[in-house]
Every structure is written in C-alpha cells, then in structure tokens.
CSV table of C-alpha atoms in Angstrom, one decimal:
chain,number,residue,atom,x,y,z
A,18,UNK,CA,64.1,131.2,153.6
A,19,UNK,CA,67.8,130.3,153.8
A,20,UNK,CA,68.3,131.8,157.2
A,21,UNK,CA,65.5,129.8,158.7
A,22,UNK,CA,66.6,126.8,157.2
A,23,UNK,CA,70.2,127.8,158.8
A,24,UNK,CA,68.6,128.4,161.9
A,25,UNK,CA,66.5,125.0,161.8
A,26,UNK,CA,70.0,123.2,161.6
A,27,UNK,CA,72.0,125.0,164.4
A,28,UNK,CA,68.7,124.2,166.6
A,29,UNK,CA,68.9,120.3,165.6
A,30,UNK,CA,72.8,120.5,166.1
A,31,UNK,CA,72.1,121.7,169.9
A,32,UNK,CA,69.1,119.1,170.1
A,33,UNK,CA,72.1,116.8,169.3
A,34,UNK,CA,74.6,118.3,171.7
A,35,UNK,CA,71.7,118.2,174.3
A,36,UNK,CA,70.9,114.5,173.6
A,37,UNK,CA,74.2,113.7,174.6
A,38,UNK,CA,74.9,115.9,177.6
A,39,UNK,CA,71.4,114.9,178.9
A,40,UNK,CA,71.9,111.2,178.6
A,41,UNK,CA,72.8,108.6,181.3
A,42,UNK,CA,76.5,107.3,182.3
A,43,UNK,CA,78.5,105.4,180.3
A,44,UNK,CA,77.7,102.1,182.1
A,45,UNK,CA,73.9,102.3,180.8
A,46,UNK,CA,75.4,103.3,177.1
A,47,UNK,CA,71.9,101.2,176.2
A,48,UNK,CA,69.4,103.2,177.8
A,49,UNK,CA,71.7,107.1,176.3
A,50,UNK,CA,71.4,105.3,173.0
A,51,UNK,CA,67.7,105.1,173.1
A,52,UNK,CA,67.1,108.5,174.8
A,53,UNK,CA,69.7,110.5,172.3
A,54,UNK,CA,67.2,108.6,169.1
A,55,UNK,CA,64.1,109.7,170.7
A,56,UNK,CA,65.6,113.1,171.0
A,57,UNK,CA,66.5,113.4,167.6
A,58,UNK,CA,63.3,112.2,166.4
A,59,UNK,CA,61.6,114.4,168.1
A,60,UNK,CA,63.2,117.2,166.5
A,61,UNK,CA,62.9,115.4,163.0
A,62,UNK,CA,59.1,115.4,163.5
A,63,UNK,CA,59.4,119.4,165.2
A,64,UNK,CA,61.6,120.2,162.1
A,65,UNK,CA,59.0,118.6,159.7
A,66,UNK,CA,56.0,120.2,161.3
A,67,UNK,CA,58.0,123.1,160.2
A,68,UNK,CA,58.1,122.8,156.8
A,69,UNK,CA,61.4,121.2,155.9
A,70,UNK,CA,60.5,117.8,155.3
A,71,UNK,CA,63.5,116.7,153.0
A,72,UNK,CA,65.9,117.4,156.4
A,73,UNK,CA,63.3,115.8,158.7
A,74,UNK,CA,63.7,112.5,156.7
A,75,UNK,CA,67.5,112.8,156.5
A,76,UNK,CA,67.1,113.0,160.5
A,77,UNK,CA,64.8,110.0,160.8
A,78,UNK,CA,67.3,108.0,158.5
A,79,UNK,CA,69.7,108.3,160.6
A,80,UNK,CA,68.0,107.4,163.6
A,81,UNK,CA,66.9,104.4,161.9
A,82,UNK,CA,70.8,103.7,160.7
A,83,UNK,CA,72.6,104.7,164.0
A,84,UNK,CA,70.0,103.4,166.6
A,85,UNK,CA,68.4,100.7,164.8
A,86,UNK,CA,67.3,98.7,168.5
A,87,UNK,CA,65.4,102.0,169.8
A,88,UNK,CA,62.2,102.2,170.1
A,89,UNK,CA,62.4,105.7,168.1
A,90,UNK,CA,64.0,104.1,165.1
A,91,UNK,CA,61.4,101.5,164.6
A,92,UNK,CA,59.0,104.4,165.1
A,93,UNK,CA,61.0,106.7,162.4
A,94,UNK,CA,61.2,103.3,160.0
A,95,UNK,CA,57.3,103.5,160.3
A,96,UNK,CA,57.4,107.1,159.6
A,97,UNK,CA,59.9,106.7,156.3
A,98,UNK,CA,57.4,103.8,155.5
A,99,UNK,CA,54.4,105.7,155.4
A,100,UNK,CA,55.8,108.8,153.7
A,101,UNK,CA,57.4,106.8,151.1
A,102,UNK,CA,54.0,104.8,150.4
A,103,UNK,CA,52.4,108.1,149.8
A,104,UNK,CA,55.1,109.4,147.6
A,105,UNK,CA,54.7,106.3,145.4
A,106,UNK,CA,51.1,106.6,145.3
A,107,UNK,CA,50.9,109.3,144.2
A,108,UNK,CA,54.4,109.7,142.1
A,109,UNK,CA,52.5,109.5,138.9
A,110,UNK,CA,50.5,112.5,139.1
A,111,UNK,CA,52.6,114.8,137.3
A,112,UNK,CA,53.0,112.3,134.4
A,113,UNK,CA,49.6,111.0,133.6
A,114,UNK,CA,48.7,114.8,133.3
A,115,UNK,CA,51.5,115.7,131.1
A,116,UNK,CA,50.7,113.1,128.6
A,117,UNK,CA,47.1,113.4,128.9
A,118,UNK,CA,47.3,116.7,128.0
A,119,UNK,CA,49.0,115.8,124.7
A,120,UNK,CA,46.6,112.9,124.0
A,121,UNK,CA,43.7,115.8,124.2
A,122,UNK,CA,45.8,117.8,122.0
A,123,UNK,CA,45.8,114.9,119.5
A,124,UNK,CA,42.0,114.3,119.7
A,125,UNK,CA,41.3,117.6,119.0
A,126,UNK,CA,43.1,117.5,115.4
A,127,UNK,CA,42.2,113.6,114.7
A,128,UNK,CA,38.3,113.6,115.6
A,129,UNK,CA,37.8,116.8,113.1
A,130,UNK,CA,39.6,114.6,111.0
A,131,UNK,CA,37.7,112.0,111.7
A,132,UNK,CA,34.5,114.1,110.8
A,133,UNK,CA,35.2,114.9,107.7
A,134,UNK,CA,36.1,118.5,108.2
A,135,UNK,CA,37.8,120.2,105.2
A,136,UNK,CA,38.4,124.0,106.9
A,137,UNK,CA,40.7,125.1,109.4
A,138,UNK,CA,38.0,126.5,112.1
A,139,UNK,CA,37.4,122.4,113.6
A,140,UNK,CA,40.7,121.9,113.6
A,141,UNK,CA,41.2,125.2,115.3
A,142,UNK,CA,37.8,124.7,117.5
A,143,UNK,CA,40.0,121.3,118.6
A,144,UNK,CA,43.1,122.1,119.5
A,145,UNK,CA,41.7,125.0,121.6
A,146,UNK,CA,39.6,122.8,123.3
A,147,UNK,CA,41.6,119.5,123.3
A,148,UNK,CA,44.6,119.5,125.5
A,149,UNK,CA,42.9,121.9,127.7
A,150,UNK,CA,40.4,119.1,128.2
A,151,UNK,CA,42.9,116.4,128.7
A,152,UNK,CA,44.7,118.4,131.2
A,153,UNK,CA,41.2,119.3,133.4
A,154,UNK,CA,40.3,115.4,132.9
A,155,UNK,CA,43.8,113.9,133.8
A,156,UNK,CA,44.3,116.7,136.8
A,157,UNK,CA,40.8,115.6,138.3
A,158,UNK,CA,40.7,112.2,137.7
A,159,UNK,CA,44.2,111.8,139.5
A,160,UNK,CA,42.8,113.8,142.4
A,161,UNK,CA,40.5,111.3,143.2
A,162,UNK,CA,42.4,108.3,142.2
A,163,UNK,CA,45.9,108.8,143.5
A,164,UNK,CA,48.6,106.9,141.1
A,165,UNK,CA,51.8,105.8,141.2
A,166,UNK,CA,54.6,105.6,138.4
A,167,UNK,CA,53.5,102.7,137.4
A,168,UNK,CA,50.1,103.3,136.9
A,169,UNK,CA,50.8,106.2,135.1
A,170,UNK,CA,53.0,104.4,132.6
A,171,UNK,CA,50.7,101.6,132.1
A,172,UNK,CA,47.9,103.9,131.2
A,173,UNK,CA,49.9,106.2,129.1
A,174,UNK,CA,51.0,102.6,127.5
A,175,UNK,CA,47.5,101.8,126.8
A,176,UNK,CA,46.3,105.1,124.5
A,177,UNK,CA,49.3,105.4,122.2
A,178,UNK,CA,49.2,101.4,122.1
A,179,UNK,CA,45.8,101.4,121.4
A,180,UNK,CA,46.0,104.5,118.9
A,181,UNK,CA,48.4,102.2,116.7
A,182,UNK,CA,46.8,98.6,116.7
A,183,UNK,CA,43.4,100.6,116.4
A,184,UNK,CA,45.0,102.3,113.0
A,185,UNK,CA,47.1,99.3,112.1
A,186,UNK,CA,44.6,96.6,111.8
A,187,UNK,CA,42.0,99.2,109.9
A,188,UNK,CA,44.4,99.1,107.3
A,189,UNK,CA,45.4,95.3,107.6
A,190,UNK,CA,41.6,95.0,107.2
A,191,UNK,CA,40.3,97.3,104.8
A,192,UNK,CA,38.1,99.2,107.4
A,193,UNK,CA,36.2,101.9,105.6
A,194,UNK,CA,37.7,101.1,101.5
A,195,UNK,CA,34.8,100.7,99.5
A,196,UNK,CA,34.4,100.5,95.8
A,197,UNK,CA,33.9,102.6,93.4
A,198,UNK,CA,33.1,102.5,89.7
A,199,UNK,CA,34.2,104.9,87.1
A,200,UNK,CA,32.6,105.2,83.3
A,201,UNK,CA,34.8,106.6,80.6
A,202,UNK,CA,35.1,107.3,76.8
A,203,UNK,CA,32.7,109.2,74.9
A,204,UNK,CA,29.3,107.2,75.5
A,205,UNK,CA,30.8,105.9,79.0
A,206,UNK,CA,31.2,102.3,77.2
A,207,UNK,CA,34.1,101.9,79.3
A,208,UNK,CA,33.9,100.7,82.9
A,209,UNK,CA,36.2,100.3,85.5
A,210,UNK,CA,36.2,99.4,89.7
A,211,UNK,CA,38.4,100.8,91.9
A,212,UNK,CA,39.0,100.4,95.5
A,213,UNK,CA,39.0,103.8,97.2
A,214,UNK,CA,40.4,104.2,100.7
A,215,UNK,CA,38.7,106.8,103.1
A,216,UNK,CA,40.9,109.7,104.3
A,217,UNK,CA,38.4,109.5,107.6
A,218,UNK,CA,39.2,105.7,108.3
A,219,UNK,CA,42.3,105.9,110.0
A,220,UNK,CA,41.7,108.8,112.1
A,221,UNK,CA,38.6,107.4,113.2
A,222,UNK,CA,40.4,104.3,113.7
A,223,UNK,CA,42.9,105.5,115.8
A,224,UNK,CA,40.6,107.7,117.6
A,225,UNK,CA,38.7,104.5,118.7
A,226,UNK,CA,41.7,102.6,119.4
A,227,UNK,CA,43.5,105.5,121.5
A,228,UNK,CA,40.4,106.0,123.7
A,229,UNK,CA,39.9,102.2,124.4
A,230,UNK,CA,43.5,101.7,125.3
A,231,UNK,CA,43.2,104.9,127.6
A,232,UNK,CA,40.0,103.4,129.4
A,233,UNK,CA,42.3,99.3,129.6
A,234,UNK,CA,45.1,100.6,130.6
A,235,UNK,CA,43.6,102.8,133.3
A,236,UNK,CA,41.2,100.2,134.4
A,237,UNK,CA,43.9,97.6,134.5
A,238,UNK,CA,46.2,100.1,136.1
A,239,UNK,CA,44.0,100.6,138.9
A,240,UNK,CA,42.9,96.8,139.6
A,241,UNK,CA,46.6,95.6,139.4
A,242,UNK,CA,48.4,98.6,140.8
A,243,UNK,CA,51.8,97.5,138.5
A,244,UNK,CA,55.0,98.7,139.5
A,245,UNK,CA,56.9,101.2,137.2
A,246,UNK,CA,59.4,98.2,136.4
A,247,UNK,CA,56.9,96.2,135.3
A,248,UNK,CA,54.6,98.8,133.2
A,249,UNK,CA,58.3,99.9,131.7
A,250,UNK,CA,59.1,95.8,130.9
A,251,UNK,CA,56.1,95.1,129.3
A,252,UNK,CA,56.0,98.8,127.0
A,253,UNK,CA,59.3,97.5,125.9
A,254,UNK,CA,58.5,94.4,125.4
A,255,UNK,CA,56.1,95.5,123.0
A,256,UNK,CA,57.9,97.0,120.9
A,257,UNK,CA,60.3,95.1,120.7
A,258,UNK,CA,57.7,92.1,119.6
A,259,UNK,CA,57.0,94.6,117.2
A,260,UNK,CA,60.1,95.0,115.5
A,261,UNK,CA,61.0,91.4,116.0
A,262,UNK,CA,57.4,90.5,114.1
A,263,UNK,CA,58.5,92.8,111.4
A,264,UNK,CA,61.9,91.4,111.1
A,265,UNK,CA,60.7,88.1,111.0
A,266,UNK,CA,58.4,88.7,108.1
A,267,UNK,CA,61.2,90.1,106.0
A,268,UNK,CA,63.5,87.4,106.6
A,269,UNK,CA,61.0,84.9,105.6
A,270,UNK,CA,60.0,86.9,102.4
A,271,UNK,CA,56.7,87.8,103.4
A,272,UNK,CA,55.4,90.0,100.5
A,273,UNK,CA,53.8,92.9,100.7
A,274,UNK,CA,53.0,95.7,102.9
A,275,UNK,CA,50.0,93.8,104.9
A,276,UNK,CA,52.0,90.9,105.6
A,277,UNK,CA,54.7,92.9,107.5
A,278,UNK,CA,52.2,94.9,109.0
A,279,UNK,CA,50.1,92.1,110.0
A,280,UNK,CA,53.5,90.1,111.5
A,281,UNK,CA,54.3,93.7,113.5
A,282,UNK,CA,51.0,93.7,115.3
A,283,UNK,CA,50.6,90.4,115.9
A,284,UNK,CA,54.6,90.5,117.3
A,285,UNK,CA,54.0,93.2,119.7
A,286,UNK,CA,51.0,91.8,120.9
A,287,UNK,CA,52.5,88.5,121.7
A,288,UNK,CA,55.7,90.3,123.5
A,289,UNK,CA,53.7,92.5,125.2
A,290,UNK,CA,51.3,89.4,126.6
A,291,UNK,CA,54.9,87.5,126.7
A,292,UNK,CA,56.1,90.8,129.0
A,293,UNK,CA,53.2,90.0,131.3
A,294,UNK,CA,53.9,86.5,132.2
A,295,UNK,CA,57.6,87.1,132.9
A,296,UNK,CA,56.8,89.7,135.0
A,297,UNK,CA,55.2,87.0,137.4
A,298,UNK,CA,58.7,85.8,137.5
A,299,UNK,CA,61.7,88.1,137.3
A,300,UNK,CA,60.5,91.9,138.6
A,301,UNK,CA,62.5,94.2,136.8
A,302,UNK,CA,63.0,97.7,137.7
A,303,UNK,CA,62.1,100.7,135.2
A,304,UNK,CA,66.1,101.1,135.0
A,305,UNK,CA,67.0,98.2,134.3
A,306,UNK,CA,64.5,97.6,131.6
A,307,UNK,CA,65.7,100.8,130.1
A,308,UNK,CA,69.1,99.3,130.2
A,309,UNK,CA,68.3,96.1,128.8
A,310,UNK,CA,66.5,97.8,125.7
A,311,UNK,CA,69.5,100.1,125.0
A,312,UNK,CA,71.8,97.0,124.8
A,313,UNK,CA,69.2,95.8,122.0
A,314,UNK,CA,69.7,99.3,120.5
A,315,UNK,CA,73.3,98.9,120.0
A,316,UNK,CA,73.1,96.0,118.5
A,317,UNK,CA,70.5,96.4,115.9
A,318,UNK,CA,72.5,99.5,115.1
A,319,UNK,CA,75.6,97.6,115.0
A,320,UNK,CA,73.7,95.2,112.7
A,321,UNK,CA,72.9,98.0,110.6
A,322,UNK,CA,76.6,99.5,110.3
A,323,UNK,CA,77.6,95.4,109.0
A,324,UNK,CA,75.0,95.8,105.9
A,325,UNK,CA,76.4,99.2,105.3
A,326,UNK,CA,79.7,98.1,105.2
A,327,UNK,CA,79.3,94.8,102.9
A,328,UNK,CA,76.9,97.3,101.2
A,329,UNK,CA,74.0,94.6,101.7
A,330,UNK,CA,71.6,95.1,98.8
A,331,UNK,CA,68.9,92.0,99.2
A,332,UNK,CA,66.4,92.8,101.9
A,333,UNK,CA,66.1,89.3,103.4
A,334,UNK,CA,70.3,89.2,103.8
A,335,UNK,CA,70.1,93.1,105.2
A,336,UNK,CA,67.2,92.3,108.0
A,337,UNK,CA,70.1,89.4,109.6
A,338,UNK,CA,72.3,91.1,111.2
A,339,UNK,CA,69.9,93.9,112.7
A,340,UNK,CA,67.8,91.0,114.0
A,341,UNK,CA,70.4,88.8,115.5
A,342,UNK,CA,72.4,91.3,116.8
A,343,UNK,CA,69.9,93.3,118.6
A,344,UNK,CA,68.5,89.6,120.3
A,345,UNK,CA,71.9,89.3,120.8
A,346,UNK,CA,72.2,92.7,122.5
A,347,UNK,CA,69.3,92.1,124.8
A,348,UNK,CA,70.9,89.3,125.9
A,349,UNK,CA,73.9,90.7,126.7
A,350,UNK,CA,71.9,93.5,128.8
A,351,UNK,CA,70.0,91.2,130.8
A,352,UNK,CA,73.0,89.4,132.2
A,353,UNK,CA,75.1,92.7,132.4
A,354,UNK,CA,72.4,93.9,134.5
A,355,UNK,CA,71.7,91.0,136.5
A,356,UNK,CA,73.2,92.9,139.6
A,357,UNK,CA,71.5,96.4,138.8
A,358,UNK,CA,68.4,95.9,141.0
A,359,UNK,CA,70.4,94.6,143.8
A,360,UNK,CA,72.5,97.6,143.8
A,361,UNK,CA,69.7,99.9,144.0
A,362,UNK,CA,68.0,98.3,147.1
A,363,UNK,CA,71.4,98.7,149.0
A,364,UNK,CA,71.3,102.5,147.8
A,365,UNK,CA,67.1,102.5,148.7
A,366,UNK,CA,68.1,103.8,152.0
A,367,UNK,CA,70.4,106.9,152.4
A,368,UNK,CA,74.2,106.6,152.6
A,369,UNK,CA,75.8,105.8,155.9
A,370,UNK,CA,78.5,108.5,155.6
A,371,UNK,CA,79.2,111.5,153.0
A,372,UNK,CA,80.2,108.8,150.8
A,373,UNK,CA,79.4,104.8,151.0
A,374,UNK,CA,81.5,102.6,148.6
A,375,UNK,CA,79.8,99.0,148.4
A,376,UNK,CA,81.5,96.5,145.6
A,377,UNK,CA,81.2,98.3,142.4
A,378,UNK,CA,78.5,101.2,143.6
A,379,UNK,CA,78.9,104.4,145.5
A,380,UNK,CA,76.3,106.7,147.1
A,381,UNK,CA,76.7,110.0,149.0
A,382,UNK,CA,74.8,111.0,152.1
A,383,UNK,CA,73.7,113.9,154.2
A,384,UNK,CA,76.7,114.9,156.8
A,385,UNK,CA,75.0,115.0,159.9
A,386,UNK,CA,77.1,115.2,163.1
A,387,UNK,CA,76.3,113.0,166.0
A,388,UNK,CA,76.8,113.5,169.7
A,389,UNK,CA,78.9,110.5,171.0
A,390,UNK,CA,81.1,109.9,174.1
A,391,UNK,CA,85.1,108.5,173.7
A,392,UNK,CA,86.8,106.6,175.8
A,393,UNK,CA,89.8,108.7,177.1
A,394,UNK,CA,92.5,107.9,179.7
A,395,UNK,CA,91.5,108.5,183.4
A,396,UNK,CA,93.1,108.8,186.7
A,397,UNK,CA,91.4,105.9,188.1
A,398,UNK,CA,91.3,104.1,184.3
A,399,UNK,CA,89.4,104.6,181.4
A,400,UNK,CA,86.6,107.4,181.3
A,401,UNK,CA,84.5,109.1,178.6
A,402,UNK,CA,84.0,112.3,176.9
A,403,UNK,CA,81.5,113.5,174.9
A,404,UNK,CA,82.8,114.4,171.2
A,405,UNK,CA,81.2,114.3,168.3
A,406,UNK,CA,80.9,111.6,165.0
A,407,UNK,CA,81.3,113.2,161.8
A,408,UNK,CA,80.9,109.9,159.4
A,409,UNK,CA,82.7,110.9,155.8
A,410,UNK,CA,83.6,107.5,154.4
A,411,UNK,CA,82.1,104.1,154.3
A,412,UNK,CA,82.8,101.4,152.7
A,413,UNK,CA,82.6,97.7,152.3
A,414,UNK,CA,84.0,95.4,150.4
C-alpha cells in the first residue's frame, strides 16, 4: 500500500514538473497559470479515481489556493463543495448507531422491568435482544436517511431527554402510587392507608418518555436539519436550565423533594426552548458551546471550593456561590470565545504553507511543491527559469 501511495506522489510531482515545462512563455504568465491548475486537477481527479482521496483533496486545495482565477479552481471549489456536503450529511452515521445501540441495550433491561418480571431470563431474553436491535434499527434507518452531526445529536438529545422528563414528572405526579389499606391487631380493629409506589412506574415511565423523545427528536432532526453547533447549544442549554431550576428552588427555600424536582424540569425545559430562540440569533459552533459550558464548570466548582472553605452549613447560603459563579463563568466563556468561530472559518480551508500563523491561531498544511518560473539575470535583461515553490511558513498579522 505504501509503495503505491509513494508512487502516486512521484507521478503528481512529474505531473507538476510537466505542467510547468509544458506551459506558455513568460509574457502569457495568465494563460501557464490556468493550464499548470487544469493540469493538476486533472491528476487530483486521476489520483482520486485511484483510491487516495485524502491526497486528491489536498491537490484540489491547492489549486483552489494558488490559482484561484482558473477555470480549474472554480471547478475544484465545486468539487471540495460537493464532497464536503456529503461528508456532512452523512457525518452522523457512526454516532446515531453507537448510541442507539446503547438505548436498545437499555430497553432491553427497563421494558422487563417495566413488565413486572421478577427472574433473570427477561432481563437476559432483553439484553440479548436489545442493543442488537438498536444497532440493526439505527444502521438501517441511517442508510436510508443520510444524517449529519447535528442530526445525530439532536436525536440522541431527544431519547435520554425524554427518558428523564418521562421519569421525572411520573414521580412529580404520582404516576402509578395507589393506596393501600392495612388491618392490624388481633381482630384487625386497627386500620391504616398507605400510599404505595409501583416499582414498574418509573421504568415504564421512562420507557415511554425515551421512545417519544427518540421519535421528536428524529422527526425534528430531519425537518430542520440543525447544525451540530446548534443541537450541542441547545443540549447544554438544557442542562444547564436544569441545574439553574434546581438552584433556584434551594435558594428560595423550596421544600421538599417535588418542589426541586418540579423547578429542575420545568428549568431545563425553559433553557432548552430558551436555547432554541437564541439559536435564530447567534450560531454557535459545537466547540465553542463546549467551551462555554466548561467555563460554567469551573465556576460552579469554584463556587463549591468557597462553601468548603467557610465550611458553609445552611443549604440556601451553600447553593450562592455555585449558582453565581458558574452564571458567572458562562459569561466569562461567551466573551472569551467570541473570536473562536471566526478562527475556525479561517482554518475551514487547508493551510497555505506547512505552517500558517494568523493573529493568535496556527494551522499546518500539506507540503506540496509547485512548479514556478524565476526571474533570473539575462544577456539581453531579465529572463525566467523554471524552479520550484516549496511554501513552509505563512503568516499574517
């Protein structure tokens, strides 16, 4: 393998020799610059047909970045285009199948549960059957419906989402307690009612909830084709709603375990509808979101290292410092990062040289070498050579 990919390059380096030698005179430098591009894209799309398509779009970005008024570079552009389209269509494969997979493995221990059983064999029966099932179902429906990151993200969103406001609000509600009355003493003159909560609620609950959530977020994946910024802003937007519901509920003294629960769901619902509209706004890409949210990390965990240190007893004083500190931190993140997505686009397109400073980013590209002609001293003035351009360093400021 390695000696045909060595002999693949020594072929496009004499493609690139002959482009040169082959070309017109110096005085229609024009006319060489757009043969030597449709030259080398040539031997990109010869060198792809081939089998090496990482090197044959290395070759077409350069065309496009060294002969950008050719007729072969806006040809190549369309080719990078088109090839990156696809990628991103279908760049959520692997993902939605790798999840899925674990979602079917899930099913298969929570609808036994569900069910009632009390012996191992459903639970056995289940897991044997379960993620195999997910993977088979995740694997054809993606054949058929090619999806992107974000696609994938917003549907794997939807079932674990789903799974916890389906089990969540069972509880919040009392889905499945009923009562139950108890007679003791020795005639049974002694009554009592009890509330007695189902063991098969919550699984069936979240069963319901998980597969709903699958079926929305898929749906809505497919109508509104998000981007993976955008799935990623609005799942952590969610959670964070859901934290900052929580917090909320213990800093206004909100008793009891269903009023903190009921403030959490309600929280991440509203940042997750929140996440939507701003969306419409600000696009956000997956890294940056990431970024923002680890800033909020920091300084809930910084909040958390104050009450250890004043050794914060009270919850309503200890839930202060986490709260603030992490709104604080996200913040921080989004301004810190206000430049992140910008950098990236510069860096969407392959370096210009081995390595490409620009402001505070660097990137590192393929060395390709690229037949030129320079000037040299003549008898009769200047003259031209052919030589080659070996670009190592780039850089802007």
């Amino acid at each position: 393998m390695n000696k045909h990919k060595n002999l693949r390059r020594h072929s496009l380096i004499v493609l690139l020799w002959l482009a040169a030698v082959v070309g017109p005179p110096p005085a229609a430098a024009q006319i060489s610059k757009a043969d030597s591009a449709a030259v080398l894209l040539s031997a990109a799309r010869q060198i792809g047909w081939q089998g090496d398509a990482k090197l044959a779009r290395e070759l077409m970005r350069h065309v496009v970045r060294e002969f950008p008024d050719t007729p072969a570079a806006r040809d190549a552009l369309s080719l990078l285009s088109t090839d990156r389209a696809r990628d991103q269509a279908t760049s959520g494969r692997a993902g939605l199948i790798v999840s899925n997979t674990l979602f079917g493995a899930w099913l298969g221990v929570a609808v036994p549960a569900a069910l009632g059983a009390e012996t191992p064999s459903p639970y056995g029966a289940g897991l044997l059957l379960g993620a195999p099932t997910g993977f088979v179902a995740a694997r054809l429906f993606s054949d058929q419906n090619p999806m992107s990151s974000g696609q994938a993200i917003a549907t794997t969103f939807g079932s674990w989402w789903g799974t916890w406001q389906g089990v969540g609000w069972r509880d919040l509600l009392d889905i499945g307690t009923r009562k139950e009355t108890y007679c003791y003493g020795e005639f049974g003159e002694q009554c009592g009612t009890y509330e007695v909560d189902s063991h098969r609620a919550p699984f069936a609950a979240a069963v319901i909830g998980g597969l709903t959530g699958l079926v929305a977020g898929g749906a809505i994946a497919q109508v509104f084709e998000p981007t993976a910024g955008t799935s990623t802003t609005v799942q952590l937007g969610s959670l964070w709603g859901s934290w900052f519901g929580f917090s909320s509920a213990t800093l206004m003294d909100q008793t009891g375990e269903d009023a903190r629960l009921a403030w959490s769901l309600i929280g991440g619902n509203v940042g997750l509808l929140a996440s939507v509209l701003a969306t419409q706004h600000v696009e956000m890409s997956s890294g940056r979101a990431w970024l923002v949210s680890a800033a909020g990390v920091a300084g809930g965990v910084a909040g958390l290292g104050i009450d250890l240190i004043a050794e914060t007893n009270d919850a309503q004083s200890a839930i202060v410092a986490p709260m603030l500190l992490s709104l604080g931190g996200l913040a921080i993140g989004v301004a810190l990062t206000r430049d992140f997505d910008e950098d990236a686009r510069v860096f969407d397109r392959p370096a210009a040289a081995l390595i490409e400073f620009s402001g505070k980013s660097v990137a590192f590209g393929p060395v390709i070498p690229t037949p030129t002609l320079l000037p040299a001293p003549g008898q009769t003035g200047p003259d031209f050579r052919l030589g080659v351009r070996i670009p190592v360093l780039a850089a802007s400021f």
